[in-house]
Structures are given as structure tokens and as C-alpha cells.
Short mmCIF file of N, CA and C in Angstrom, two decimals:
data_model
loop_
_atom_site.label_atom_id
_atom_site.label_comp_id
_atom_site.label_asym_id
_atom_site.label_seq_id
_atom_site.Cartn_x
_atom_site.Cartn_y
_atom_site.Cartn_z
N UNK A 1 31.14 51.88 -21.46
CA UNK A 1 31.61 50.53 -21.32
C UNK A 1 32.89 50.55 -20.52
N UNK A 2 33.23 49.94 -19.84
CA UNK A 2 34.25 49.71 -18.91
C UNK A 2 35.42 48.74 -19.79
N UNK A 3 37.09 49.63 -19.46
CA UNK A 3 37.49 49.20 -20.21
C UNK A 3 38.58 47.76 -19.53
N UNK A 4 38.80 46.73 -20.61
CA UNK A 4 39.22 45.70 -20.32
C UNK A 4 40.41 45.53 -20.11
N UNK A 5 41.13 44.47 -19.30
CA UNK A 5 42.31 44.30 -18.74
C UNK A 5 42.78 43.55 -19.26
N UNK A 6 44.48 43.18 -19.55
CA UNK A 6 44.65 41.88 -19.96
C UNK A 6 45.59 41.48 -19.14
N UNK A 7 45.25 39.72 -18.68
CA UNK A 7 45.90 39.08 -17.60
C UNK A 7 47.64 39.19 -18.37
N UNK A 8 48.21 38.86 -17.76
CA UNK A 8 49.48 38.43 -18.28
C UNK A 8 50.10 37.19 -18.32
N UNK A 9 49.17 36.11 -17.77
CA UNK A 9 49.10 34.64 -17.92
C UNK A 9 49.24 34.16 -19.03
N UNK A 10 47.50 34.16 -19.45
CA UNK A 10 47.21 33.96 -20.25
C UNK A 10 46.92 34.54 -21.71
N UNK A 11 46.87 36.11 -21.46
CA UNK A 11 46.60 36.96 -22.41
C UNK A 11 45.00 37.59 -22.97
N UNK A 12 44.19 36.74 -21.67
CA UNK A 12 43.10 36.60 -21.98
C UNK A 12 42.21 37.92 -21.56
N UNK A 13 41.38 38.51 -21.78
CA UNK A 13 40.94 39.75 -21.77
C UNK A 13 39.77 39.65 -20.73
N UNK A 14 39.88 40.42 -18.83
CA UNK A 14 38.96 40.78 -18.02
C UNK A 14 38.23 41.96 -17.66
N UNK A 15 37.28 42.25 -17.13
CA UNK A 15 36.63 43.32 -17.36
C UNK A 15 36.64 43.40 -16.03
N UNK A 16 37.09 44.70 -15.52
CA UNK A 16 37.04 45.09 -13.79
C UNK A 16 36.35 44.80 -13.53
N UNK A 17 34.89 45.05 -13.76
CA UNK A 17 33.67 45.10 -13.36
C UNK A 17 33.45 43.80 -12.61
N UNK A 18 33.86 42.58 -13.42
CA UNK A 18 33.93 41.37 -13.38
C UNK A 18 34.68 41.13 -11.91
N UNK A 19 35.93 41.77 -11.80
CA UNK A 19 36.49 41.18 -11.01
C UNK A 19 36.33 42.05 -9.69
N UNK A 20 35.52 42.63 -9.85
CA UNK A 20 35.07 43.25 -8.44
C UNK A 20 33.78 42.12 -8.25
N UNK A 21 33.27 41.49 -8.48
CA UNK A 21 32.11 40.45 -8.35
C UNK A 21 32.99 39.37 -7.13
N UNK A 22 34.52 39.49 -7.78
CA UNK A 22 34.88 38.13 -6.86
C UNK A 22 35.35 37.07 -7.55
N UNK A 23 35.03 36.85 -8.97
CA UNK A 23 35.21 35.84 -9.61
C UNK A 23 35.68 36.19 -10.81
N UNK A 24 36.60 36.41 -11.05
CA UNK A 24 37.09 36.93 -12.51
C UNK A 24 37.09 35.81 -14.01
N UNK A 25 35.96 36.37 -14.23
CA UNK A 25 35.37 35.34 -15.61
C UNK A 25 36.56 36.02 -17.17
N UNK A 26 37.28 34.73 -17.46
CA UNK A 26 38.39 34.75 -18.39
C UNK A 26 37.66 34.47 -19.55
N UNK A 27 37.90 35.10 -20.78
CA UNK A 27 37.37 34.23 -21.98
C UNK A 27 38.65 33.38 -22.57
N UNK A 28 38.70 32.66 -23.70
CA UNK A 28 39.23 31.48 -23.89
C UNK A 28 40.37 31.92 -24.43
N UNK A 29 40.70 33.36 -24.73
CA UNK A 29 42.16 33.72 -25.26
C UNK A 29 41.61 34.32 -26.24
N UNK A 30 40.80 34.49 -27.00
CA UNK A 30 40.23 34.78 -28.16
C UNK A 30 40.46 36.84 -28.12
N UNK A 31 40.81 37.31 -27.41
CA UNK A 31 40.36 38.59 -27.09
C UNK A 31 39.14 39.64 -26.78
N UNK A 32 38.03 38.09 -26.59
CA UNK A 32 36.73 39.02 -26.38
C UNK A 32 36.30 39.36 -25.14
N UNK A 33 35.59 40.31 -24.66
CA UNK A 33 35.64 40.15 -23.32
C UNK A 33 34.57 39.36 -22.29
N UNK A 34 35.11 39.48 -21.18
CA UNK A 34 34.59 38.37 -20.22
C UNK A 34 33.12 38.32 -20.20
N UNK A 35 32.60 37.24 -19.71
CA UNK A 35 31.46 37.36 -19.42
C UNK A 35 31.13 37.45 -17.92
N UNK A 36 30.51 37.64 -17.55
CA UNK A 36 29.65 38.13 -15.95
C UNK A 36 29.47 36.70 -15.71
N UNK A 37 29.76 36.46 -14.00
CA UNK A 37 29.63 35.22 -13.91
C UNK A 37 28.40 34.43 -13.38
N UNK A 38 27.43 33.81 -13.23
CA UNK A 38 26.14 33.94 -12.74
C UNK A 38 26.36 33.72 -11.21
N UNK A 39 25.20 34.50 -10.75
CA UNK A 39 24.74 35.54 -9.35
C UNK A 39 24.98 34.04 -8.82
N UNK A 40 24.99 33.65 -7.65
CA UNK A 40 24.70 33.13 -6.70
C UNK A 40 23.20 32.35 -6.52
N UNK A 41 22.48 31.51 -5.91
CA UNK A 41 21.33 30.53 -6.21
C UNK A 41 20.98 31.31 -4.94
N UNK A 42 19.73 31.93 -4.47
CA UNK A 42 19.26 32.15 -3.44
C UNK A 42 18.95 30.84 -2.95
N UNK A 43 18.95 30.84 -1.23
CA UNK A 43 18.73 29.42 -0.88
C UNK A 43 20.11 28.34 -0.31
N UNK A 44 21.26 28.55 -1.43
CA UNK A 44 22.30 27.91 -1.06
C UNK A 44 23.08 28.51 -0.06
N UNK A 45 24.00 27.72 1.01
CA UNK A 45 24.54 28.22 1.97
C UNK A 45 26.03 28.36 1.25
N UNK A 46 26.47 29.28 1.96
CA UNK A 46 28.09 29.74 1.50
C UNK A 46 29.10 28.26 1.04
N UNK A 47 28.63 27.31 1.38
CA UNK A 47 29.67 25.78 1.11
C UNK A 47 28.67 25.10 0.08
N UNK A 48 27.58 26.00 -0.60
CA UNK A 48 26.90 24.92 -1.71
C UNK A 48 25.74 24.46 -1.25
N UNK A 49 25.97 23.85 0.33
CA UNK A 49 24.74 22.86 0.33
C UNK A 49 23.25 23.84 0.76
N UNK A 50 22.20 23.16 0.27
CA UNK A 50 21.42 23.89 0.12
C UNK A 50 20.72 23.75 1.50
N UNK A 51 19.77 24.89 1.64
CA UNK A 51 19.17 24.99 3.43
C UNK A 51 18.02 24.34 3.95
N UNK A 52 17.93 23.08 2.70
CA UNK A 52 16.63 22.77 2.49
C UNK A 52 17.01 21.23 3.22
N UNK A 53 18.24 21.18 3.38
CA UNK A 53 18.77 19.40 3.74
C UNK A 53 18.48 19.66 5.18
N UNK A 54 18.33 20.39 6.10
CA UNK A 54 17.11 19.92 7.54
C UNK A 54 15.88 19.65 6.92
N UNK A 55 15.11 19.89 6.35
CA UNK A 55 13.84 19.74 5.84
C UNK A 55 13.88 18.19 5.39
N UNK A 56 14.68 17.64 4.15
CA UNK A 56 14.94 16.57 3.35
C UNK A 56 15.18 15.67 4.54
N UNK A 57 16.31 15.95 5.53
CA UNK A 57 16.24 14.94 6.29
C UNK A 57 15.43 14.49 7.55
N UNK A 58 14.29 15.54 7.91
CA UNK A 58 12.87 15.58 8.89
C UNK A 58 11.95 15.12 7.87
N UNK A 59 12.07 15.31 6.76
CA UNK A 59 10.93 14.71 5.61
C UNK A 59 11.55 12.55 5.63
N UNK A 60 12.62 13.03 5.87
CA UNK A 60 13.26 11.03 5.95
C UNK A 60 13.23 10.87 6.91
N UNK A 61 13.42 11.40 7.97
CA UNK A 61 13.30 10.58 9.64
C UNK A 61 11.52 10.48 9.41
N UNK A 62 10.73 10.85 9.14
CA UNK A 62 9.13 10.77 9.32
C UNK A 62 8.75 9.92 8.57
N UNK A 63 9.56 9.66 7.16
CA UNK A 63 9.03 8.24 6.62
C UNK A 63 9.45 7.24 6.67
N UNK A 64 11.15 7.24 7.54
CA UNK A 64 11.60 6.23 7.93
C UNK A 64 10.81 5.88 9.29
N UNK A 65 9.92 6.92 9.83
CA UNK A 65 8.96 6.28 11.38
C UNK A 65 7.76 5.65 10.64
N UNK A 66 7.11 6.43 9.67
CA UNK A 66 6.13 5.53 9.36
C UNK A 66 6.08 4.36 8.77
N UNK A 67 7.59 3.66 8.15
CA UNK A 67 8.00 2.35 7.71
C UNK A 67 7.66 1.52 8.80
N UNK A 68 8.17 2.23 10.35
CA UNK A 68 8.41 1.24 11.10
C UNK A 68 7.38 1.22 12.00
N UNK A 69 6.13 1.46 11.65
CA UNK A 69 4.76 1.98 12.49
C UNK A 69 4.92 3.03 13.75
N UNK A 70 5.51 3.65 13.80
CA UNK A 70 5.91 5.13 14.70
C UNK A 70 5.05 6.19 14.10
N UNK A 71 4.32 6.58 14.94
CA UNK A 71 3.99 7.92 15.08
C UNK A 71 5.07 9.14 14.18
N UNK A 72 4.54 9.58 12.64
CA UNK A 72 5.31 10.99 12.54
C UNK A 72 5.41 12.20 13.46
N UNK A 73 6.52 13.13 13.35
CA UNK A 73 6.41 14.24 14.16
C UNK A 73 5.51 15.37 13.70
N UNK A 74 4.86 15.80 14.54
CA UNK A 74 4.15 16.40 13.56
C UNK A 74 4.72 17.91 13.18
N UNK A 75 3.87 18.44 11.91
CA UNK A 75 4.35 19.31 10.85
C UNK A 75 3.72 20.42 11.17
N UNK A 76 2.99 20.67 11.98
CA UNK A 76 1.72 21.52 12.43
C UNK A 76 0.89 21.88 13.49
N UNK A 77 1.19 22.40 14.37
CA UNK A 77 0.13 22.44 15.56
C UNK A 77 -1.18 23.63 14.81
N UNK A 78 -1.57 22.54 13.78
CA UNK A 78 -2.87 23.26 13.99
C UNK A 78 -4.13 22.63 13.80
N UNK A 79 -4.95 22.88 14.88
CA UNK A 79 -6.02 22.19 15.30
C UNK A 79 -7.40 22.26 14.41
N UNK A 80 -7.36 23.47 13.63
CA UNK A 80 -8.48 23.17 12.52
C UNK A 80 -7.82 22.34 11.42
N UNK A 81 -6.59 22.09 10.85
CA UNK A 81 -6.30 21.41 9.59
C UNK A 81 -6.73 19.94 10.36
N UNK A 82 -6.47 19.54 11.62
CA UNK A 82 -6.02 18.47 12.08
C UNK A 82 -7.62 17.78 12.25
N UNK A 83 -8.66 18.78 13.11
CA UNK A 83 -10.03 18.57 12.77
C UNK A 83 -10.51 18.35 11.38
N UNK A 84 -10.03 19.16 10.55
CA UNK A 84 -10.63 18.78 8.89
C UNK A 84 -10.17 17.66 8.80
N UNK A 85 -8.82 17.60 8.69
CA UNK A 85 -8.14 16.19 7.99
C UNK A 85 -9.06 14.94 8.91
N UNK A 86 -9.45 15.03 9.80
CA UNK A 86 -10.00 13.91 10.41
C UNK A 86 -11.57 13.55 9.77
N UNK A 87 -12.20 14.60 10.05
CA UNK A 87 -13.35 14.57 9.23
C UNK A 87 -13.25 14.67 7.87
N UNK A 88 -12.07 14.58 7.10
CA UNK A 88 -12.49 14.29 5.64
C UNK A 88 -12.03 12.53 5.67
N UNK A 89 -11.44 12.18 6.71
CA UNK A 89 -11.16 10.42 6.75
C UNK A 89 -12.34 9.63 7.16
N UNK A 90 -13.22 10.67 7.96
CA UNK A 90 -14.60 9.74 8.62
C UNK A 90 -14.87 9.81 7.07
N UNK A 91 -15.29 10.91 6.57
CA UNK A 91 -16.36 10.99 5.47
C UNK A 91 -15.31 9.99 4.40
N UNK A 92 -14.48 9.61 4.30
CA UNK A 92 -13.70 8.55 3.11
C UNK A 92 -13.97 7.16 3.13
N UNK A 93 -14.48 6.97 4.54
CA UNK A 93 -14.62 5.84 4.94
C UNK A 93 -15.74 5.21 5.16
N UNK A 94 -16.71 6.68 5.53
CA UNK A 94 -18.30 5.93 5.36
C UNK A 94 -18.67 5.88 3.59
N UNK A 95 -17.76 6.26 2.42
CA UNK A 95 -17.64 6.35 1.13
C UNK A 95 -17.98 4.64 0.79
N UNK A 96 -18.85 4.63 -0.43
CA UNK A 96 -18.75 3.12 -0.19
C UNK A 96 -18.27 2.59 -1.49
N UNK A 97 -18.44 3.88 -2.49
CA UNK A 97 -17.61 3.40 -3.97
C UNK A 97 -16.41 4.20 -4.54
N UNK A 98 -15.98 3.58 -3.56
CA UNK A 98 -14.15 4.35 -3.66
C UNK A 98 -13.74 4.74 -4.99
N UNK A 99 -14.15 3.84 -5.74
CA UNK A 99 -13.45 3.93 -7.37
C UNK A 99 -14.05 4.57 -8.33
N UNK A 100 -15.75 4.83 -7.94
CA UNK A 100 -16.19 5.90 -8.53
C UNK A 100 -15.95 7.38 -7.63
N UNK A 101 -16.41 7.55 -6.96
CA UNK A 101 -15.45 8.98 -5.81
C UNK A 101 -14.41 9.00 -6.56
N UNK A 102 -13.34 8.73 -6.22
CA UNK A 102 -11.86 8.72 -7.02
C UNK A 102 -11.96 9.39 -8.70
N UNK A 103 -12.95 8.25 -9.53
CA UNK A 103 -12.90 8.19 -10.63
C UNK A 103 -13.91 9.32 -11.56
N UNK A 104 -14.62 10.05 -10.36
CA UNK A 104 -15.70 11.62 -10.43
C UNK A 104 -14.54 12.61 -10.13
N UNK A 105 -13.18 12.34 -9.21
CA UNK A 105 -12.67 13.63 -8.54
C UNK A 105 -11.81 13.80 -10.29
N UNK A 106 -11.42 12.81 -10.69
CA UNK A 106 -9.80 12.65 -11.68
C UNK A 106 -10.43 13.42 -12.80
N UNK A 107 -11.85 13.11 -12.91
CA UNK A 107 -12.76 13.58 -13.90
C UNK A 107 -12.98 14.92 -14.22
N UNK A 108 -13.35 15.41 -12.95
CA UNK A 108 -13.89 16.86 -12.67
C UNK A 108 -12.34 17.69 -12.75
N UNK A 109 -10.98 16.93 -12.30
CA UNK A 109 -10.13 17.75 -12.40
C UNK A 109 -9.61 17.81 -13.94
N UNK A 110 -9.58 17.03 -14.81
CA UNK A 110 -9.32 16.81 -15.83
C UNK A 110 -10.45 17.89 -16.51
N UNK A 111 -11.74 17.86 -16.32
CA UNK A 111 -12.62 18.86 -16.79
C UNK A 111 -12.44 20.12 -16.84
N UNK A 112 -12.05 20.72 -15.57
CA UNK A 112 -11.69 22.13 -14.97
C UNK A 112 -10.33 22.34 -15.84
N UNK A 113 -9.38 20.90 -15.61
CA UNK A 113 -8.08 22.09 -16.25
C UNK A 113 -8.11 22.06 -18.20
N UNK A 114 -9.07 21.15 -18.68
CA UNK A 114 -9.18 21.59 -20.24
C UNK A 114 -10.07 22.53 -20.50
N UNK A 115 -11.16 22.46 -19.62
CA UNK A 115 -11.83 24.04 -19.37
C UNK A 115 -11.15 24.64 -20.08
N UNK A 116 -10.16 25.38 -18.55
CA UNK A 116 -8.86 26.55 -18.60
C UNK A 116 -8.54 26.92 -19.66
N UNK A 117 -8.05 25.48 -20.51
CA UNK A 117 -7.45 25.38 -21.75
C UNK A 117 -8.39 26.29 -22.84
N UNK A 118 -9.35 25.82 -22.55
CA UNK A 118 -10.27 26.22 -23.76
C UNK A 118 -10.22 27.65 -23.65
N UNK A 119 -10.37 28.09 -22.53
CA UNK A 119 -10.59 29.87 -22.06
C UNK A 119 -9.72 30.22 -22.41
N UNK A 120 -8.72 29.75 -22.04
CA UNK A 120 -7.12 30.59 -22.48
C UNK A 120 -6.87 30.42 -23.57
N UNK A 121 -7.17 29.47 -24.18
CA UNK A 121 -6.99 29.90 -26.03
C UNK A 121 -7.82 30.81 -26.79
N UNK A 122 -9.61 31.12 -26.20
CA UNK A 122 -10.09 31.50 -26.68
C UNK A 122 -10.16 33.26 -26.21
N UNK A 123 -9.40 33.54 -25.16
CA UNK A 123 -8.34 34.55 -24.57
C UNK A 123 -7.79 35.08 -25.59
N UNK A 124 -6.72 34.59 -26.33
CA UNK A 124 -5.45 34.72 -26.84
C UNK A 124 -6.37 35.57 -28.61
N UNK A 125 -7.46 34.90 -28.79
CA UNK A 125 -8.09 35.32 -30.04
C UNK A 125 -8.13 36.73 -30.10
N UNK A 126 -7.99 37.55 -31.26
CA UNK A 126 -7.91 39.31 -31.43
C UNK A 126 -9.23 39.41 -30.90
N UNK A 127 -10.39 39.25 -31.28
CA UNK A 127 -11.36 39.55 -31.25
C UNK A 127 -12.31 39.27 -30.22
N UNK A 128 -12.38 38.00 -29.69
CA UNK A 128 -13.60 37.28 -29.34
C UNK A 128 -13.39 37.53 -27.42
N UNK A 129 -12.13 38.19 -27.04
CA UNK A 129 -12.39 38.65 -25.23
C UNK A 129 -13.22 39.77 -25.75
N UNK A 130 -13.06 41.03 -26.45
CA UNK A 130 -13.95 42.14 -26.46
C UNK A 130 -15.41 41.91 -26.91
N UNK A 131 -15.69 40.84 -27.72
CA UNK A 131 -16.79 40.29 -27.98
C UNK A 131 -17.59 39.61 -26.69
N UNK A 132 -16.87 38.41 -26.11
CA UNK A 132 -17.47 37.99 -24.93
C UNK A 132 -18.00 38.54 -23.49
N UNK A 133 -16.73 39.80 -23.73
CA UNK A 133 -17.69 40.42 -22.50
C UNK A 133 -18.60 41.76 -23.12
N UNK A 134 -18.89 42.05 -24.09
CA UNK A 134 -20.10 42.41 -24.55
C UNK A 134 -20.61 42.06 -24.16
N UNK A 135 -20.92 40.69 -25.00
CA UNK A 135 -22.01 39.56 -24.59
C UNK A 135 -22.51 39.71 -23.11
N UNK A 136 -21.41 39.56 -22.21
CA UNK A 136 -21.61 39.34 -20.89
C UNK A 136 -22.13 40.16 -20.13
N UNK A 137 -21.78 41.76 -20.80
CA UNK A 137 -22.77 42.53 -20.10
C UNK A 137 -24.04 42.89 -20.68
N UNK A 138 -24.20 42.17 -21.53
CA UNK A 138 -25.92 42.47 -22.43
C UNK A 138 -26.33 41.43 -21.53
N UNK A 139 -25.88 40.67 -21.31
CA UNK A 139 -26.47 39.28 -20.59
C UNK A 139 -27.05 39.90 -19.23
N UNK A 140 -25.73 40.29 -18.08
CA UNK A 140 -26.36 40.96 -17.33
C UNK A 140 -27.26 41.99 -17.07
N UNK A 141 -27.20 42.77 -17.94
CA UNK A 141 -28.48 43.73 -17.59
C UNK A 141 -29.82 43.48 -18.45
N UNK A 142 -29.89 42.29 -19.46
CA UNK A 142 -31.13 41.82 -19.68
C UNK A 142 -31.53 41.18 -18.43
N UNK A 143 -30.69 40.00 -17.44
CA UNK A 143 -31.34 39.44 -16.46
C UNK A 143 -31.34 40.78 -15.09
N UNK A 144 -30.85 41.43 -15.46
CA UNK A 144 -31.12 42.28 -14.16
C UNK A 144 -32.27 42.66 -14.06
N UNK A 145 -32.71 43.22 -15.56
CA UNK A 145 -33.78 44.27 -15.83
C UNK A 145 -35.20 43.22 -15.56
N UNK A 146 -35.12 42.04 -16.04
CA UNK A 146 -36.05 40.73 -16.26
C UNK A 146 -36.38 40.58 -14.85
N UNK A 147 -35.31 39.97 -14.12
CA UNK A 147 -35.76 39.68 -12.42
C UNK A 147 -35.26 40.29 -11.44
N UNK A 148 -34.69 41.55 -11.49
CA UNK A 148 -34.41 42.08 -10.30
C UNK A 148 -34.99 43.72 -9.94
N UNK A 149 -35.30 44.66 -10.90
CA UNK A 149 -35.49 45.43 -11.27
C UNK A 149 -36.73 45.91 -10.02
N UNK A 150 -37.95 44.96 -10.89
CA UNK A 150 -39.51 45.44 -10.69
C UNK A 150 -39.86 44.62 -9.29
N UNK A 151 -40.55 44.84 -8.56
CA UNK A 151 -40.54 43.73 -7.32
C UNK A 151 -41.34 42.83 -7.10
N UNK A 152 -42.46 42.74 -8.23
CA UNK A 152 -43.24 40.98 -8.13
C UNK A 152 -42.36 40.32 -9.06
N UNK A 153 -40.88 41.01 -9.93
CA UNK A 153 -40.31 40.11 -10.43
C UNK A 153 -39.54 39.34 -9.80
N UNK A 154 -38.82 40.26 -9.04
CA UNK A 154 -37.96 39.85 -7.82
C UNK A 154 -38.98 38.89 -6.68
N UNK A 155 -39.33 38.93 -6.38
CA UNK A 155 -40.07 38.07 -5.36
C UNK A 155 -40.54 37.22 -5.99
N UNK A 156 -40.42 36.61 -7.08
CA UNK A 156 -41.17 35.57 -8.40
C UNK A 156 -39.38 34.65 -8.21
N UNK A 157 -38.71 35.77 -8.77
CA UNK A 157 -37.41 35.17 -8.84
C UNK A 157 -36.45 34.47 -7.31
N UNK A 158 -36.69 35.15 -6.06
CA UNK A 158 -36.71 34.77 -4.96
C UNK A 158 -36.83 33.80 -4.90
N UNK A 159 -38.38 33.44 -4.83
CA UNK A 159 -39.57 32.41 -4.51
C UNK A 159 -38.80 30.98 -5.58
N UNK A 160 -38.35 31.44 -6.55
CA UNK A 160 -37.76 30.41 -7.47
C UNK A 160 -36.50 29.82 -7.02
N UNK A 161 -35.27 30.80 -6.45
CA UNK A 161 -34.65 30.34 -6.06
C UNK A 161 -34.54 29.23 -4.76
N UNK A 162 -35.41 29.96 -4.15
CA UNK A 162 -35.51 29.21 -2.62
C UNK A 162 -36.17 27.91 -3.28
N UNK A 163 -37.12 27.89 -3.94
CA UNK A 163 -37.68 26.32 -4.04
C UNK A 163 -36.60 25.79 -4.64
N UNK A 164 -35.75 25.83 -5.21
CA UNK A 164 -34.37 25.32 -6.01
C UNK A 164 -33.60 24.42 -4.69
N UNK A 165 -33.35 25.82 -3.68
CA UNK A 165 -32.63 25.02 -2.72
C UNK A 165 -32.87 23.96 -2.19
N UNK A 166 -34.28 24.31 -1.58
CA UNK A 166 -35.16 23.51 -1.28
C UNK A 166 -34.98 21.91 -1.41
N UNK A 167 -35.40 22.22 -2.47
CA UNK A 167 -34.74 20.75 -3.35
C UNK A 167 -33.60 19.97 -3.26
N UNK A 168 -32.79 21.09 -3.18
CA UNK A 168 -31.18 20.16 -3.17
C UNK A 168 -30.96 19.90 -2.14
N UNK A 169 -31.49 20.63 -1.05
CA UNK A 169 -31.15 20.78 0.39
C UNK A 169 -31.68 19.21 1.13
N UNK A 170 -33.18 19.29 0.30
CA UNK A 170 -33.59 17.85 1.05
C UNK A 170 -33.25 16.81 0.47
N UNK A 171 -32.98 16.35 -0.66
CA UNK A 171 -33.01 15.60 -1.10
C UNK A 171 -31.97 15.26 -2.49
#
């Protein structure tokens, strides 16, 4: 342990260590010693302000242009996001029940993340991950052995899949 100093101010007890940091952290007189002072914020510039205020203020000049019907600057020269993003606006627009679309996406995301929920609690159980993937590999190598194995099974199972697509594909 590094041993402590006492100011002659105050009487208050510093620890070199401390004051090689730059900032010599005093405790309140009490005689205990200092505490370490916290590190620095990655990100902030030497005067505080953070390096993010060009960003904050190109994020406000772009919505102060689109207040005023101006063209934003753009964020991206890139020509596949810019192709997607266009073609996911055709396809929004030939959409004709906005509020169900919308009200299927809020759904399915709400589905997926209590999913999660469910998995990750049933995760956390002593028992039932070493149990489930048991399960999971009895599962797989019963269906392996069933349709992939022998080869009129496989070509049974093929033949099944493809008419599946089939299906979805046309219609």
C-alpha cells in the first residue's frame, strides 16, 4: 500500500498515487485516505465538450432543411442502401392496409422479443438446457435416420419438400 501524505492546509490525508493522476482527491479531514478520482469519459474533448456536437449539430442543420422542404445532406454515398430504401417505399405504397402491415410488424416483434424471454428464462433453469438439447439431438438423428439416411427416403423427402415450395412459391 502506498503510504499517505498529509496536506498542511487542511490536514487532510493524500495518497501519491493519487496525485500523480493530476488531481489530488482530499478526503473530508476525517484521516482516511483519498479516493482515486474517476478516469476521464472516453469521447470528451480536453474542455468537456463532447466530439459528438459536429454530429448533433449536422443531425439539426438536416432537420432544420427538412422543416423547410430542402433536400437533407446526405449521410451515405451508398448506392445499395439507397436502392433498398427506395424499393422498400415502392413496396409501402403499393401496401394497401397500412394498419394491418404495421399492426402484423408490432406483433411479430412483440412475439420474437417474449419468445427470447421465454428462452432465456428457461436457460437460466439447473436442469432443463442439458435436457433440451438431449432432446434436440434425439430429435435430430431420429429425423436424419427417417429421411435422409436411405435414398427412396431421401428422394420421398426431397419430392416433399419441393412440392411445399411449390406451393408457396405460386401462390
Amino acid at each position: 500500500m502506498a503510504p499517505t501524505v498529509a496536506t498542511p492546509a487542511t490536514g487532510a490525508v493524500a495518497s501519491p498515487a493519487v496525485s500523480d493522476v493530476g488531481k489530488a482527491a482530499r478526503s473530508v479531514g476525517l484521516g482516511l485516505p483519498a479516493l482515486p478520482s474517476w478516469p476521464s469519459l472516453p469521447g470528451l474533448a480536453s474542455h468537456g465538450q463532447p466530439r459528438v456536437a459536429s454530429f448533433c449539430k449536422r443531425l439539426a442543420r438536416n432537420v432544420g432543411a427538412m422543416a423547410a422542404g430542402e433536400p437533407a445532406a446526405p449521410l451515405a454515398d451508398n448506392a445499395e442502401l439507397t436502392e433498398f430504401i427506395s424499393a422498400l417505399k415502392q413496396e409501402w405504397d403499393r401496401v394497401e392496409d397500412k394498419y394491418a402491415v404495421t399492426t402484423l410488424a408490432v406483433a411479430a416483434t412483440l412475439g420474437m422479443w417474449s419468445a427470447g424471454g421465454v428462452v432465456s428464462a428457461i436457460d437460466r433453469l439447473p436442469v432443463v438446457p442439458g435436457l433440451m438439447e438431449v432432446v434436440g439431438i434425439g430429435y435430430s438423428g431420429w429425423f436424419a435416420y427417417k429421411n435422409l439416411i436411405f435414398k427412396p427416403d431421401r428422394k420421398a423427402f426431397f419430392a416433399k419438400v419441393r412440392n411445399i415450395y411449390e406451393d408457396i412459391i405460386s401462390g
